[in-house]
Short mmCIF file of N, CA and C in Angstrom, two decimals:
data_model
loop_
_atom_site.label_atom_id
_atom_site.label_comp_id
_atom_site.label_asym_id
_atom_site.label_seq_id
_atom_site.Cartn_x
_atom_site.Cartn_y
_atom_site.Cartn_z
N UNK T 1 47.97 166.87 87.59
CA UNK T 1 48.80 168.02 87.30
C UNK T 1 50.12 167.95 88.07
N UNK T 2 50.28 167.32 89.28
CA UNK T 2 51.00 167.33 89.89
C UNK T 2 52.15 166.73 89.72
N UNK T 3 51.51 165.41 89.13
CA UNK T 3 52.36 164.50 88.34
C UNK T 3 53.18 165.01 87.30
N UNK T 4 52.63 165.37 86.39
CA UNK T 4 53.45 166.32 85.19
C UNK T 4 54.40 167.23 85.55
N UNK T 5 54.36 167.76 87.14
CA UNK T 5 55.37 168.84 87.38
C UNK T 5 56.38 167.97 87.82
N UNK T 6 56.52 166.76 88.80
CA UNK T 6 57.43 166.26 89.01
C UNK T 6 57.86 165.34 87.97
N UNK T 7 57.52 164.88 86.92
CA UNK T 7 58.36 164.10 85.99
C UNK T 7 59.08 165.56 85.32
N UNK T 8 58.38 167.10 84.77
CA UNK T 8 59.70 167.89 84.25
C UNK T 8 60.15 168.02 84.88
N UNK T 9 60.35 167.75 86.17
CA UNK T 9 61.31 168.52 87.20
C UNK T 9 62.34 167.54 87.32
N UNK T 10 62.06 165.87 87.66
CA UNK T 10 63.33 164.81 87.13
C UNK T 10 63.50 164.96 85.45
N UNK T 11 62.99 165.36 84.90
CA UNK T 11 63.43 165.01 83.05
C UNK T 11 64.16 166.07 83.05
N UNK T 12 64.43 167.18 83.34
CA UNK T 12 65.35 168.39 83.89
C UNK T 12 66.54 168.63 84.66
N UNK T 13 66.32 167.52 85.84
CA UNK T 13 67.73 167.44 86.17
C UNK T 13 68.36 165.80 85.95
N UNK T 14 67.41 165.00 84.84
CA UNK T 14 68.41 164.39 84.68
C UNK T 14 69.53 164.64 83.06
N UNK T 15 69.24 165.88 82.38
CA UNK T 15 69.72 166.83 81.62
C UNK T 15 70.68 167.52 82.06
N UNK T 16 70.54 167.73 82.78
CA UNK T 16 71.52 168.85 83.38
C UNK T 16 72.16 168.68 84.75
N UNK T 17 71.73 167.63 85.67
CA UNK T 17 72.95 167.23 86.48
C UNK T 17 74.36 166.49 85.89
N UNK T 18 73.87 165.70 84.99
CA UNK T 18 75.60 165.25 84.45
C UNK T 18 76.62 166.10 83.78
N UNK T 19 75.77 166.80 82.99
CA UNK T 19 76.83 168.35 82.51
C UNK T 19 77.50 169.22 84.13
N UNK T 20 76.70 169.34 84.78
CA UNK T 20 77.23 169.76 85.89
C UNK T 20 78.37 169.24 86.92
N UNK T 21 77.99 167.59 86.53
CA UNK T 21 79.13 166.84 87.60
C UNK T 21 80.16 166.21 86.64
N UNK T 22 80.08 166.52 85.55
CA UNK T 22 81.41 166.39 84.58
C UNK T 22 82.69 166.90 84.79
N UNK T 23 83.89 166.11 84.50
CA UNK T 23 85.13 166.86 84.82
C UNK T 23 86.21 166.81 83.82
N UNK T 24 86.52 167.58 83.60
CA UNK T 24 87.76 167.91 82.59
C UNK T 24 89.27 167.32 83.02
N UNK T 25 89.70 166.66 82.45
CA UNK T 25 91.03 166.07 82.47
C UNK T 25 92.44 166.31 81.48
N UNK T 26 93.22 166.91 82.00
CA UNK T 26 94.44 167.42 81.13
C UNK T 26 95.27 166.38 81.39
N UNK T 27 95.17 165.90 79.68
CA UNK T 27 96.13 164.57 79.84
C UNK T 27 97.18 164.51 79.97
N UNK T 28 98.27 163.94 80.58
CA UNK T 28 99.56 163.87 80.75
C UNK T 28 99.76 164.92 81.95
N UNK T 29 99.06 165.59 82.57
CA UNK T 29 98.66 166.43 83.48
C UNK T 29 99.89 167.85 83.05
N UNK T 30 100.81 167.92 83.69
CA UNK T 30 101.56 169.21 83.35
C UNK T 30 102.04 168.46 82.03
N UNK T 31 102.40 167.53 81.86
CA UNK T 31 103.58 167.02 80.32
C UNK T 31 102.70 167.75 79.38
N UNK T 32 101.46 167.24 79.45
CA UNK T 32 100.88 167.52 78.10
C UNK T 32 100.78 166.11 77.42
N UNK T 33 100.23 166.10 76.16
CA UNK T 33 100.28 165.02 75.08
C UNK T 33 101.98 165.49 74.64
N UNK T 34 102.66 163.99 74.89
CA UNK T 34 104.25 163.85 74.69
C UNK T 34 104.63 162.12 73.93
N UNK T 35 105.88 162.09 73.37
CA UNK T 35 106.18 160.92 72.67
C UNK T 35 106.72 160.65 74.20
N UNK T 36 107.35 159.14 74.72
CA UNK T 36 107.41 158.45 75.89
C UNK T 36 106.83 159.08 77.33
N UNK T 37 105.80 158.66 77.09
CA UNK T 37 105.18 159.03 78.38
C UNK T 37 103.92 158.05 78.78
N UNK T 38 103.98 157.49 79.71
CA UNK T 38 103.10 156.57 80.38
C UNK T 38 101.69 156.65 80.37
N UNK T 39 100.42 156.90 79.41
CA UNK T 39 99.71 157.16 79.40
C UNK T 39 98.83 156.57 80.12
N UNK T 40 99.12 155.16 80.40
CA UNK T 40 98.18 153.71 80.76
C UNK T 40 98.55 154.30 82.77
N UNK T 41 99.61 154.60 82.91
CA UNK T 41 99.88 155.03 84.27
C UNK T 41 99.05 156.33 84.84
N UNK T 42 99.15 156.81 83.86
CA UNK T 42 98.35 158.61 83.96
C UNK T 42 97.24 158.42 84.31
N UNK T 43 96.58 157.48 83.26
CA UNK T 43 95.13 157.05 83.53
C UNK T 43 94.69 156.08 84.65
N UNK T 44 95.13 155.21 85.44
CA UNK T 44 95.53 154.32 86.49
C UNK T 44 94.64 155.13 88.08
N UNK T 45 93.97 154.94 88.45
CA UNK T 45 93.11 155.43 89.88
C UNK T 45 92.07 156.70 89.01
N UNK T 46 91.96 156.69 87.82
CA UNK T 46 90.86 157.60 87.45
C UNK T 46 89.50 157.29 87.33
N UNK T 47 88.91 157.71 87.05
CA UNK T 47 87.79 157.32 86.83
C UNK T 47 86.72 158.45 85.74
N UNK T 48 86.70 158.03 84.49
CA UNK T 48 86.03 158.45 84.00
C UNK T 48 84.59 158.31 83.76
N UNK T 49 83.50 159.37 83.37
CA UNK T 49 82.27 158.76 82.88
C UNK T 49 81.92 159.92 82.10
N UNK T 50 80.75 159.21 81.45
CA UNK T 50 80.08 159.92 80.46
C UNK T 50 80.01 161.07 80.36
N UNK T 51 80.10 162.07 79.87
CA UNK T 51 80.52 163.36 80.17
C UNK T 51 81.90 164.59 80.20
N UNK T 52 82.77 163.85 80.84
CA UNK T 52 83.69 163.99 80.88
C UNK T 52 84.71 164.50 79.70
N UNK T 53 85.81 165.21 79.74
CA UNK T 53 86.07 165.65 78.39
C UNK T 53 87.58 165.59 78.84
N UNK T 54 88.36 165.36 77.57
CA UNK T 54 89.84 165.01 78.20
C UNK T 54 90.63 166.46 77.06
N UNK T 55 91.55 167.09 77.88
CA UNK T 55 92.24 168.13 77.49
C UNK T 55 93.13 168.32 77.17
N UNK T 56 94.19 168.95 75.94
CA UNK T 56 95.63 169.24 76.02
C UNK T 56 95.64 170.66 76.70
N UNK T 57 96.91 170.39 77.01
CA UNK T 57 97.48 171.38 77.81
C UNK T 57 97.65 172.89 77.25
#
């Protein structure tokens, strides 16, 4: 029985810790989505993962 409580208890937070440590990214940060603008630079020391959701301004 015991067993069964600790596998829902990891099958649970491995559901719901990545929604939690997800982060939202506004692209071009204040610019916004713009014609000449360095996107490859913007993105440069980031680090994205799974989860993650990218934003206009």
């Amino acid at each position: 029985m015991a067993s069964t409580q600790i596998f829902f208890i990891i099958a649970t937070m491995a559901v719901f810790v990545p929604s939690v440590l997800a982060k939202e990214f506004v692209v071009g940060d204040d610019k916004g989505w713009t014609n000449n603008f360095d996107y490859q630079a913007w993105a440069k020391g980031k680090v994205f993962q799974v989860g993650d959701t990218l934003e206009s301004d």
